[in-house]
Amino acid sequence: MKQDFKAAGARPAPLRKKSVVDRVNGAARKLPAWAVYIVGLLPVPWMFYLAQTGGYGPDPVKGLEHALGQWALQLLIAGLAITPLRRFAGINLIKFRRALGLLAFAYVSLHLTVWIALDMGLFWAQMLGDVIKRPYITIGMTGFLCLIPLALTSNNRSIRKLGPKWRSLHKLVYLAVLLGGIHFIWLVKGVQLEPLIYMAVILALLAVRLPHFAKVRA
Amino acid sequence: MANRWISTLTKKDVTPEASFLNRRQIMAGALAGAGLSSIAGGLHAAPDGLEPNSYEDITQYNNYYEFGTGKSDPAENAHTLTTTPWSVEIAGLVDKPATYAMQDIIDAMTIEERIYRFRCVEAWSMVVPWNGFELADLLNLAGVQSGAKYVAFETAFRPDEMPGVKYPVLEWPYVEALRLDEAMHPLTLMATGIYGKPIPNQNGAPLRLVVPWKYGYKSIKSIVRITLTDTQPPTSWNKANPGEYGFYSNVNPDVSHPRWSQASERPIGGGLFAGRQPTLMFNGYEDEVAGLYAGLDLVANP
């Protein structure tokens, strides 16, 4: 009996895990990065369709604005998960990271455009006041500004040109996603669970980058 | 004492249900104002151009955190609220403190229609055709004693029927309050219906307050207790965040909320491209209520 146990325990658990990881990595190798752009942009026409056909209820402006903002935050979080996934699980999705980042920027830009044009109705003076005076808008806008240089340098030429500086510059995404999470917490009334869950995930993904965790390698 | 205030928003009777048109459909169908008015002939057209939101808008877009914080949560979840039987305890500085059965209250009151602007602190607005009676009539029924200065209200607290109270979004039960003169003002309504139908649960059935010159959260829903006091009672949002929500909470485009400029508002129901409109002082009821606050610094007393 003891021997059986040992035999069972010795069965190749690492091998089984590896095969799942292998399958994911294999599928990822076959999937071209441009497919991620296409799939990632599909929700946009769908959102506008919902907004025009009552899918967001009586207030399509807020529905659209929030859906875009939430997708932006989710894409930023997905981008943040790429490195830990490789380091701790051996899953290599790094070739999709640029697509996730640029998609996130596209969603943030659309989110901002909807706010400016549809939510604020081009009331520029009031918008300016809001950006300066209202912390959650100030924070959201700062996050957007952080993303601009990152989007502009998300190409091979910039990586070559900037060299090691590129890596330092793109650490700005940590700040941007943090600001996005705070923006979400701050804009809801009262204490609500959903934005706190987002923040917990963001903090966890940032924490594993701290030196203590970074030493651990799978 | 009913009918002390006549709406300037409409002179027309309640429109038959069949002729309600979804406003979005009207907007889609009418390219020009002329086309709109011909189609909208059956609606509550108002002399100054204001018309009530559709029944759908009013009953599908609600803030009623006891049933969830999403705007559609109350419409989805509030069906669990038991509204019959219902009673309202009127207590404190009144001659006849008692628990009044809802039916007895209705029998003693005159129900009238009031078409009011409704302005949320989140900077959106609607126009709602309420049915109800003046709060003053109910308070007079109970007999207000001379020492009373404030009126406190309390919403039902029923964890079995209210999924939202599991979460500490606010301290439950929801409470609100008015100064006595605000409560006695002829504009201050206790609503029992919308568009001539019994008020839906998500809108605060069976009895809610409507104070049209204050931000929506003052208009407390599903009231179970009314207490006359001589000291200023606590109010839910003020307790949660005194820096953002004052006791008075009068609609005031010049006093901005830390998170929402109150200078303008988005009218709900106009679709994606409805834009914004300037917010009116006291939500357009300045002539009626400004006198209540003579001598009060509205900036220092938000």
XYZ file of C-alpha atoms in Angstrom, chain A residues 125-139 186, chain B residues 253-263:
27
model
C -15.544 75.930 -19.190
C -17.279 73.470 -16.895
C -15.034 70.638 -18.087
C -11.910 72.646 -17.374
C -13.242 73.396 -13.895
C -13.988 69.696 -13.372
C -10.514 68.617 -14.467
C -8.931 71.020 -11.983
C -11.356 70.811 -9.072
C -12.779 67.307 -9.068
C -10.179 64.832 -7.814
C -11.597 61.797 -9.606
C -11.563 63.629 -12.911
C -8.105 65.095 -12.251
C -6.847 61.606 -11.486
C -13.652 57.737 -6.304
C -25.973 75.692 -9.723
C -23.591 78.032 -7.908
C -22.619 75.675 -5.084
C -20.624 72.877 -6.585
C -20.371 69.410 -5.170
C -16.810 68.109 -4.829
C -17.467 65.476 -7.459
C -20.104 66.953 -9.713
C -20.302 70.528 -10.839
C -23.936 71.429 -10.341
C -23.925 74.175 -12.962
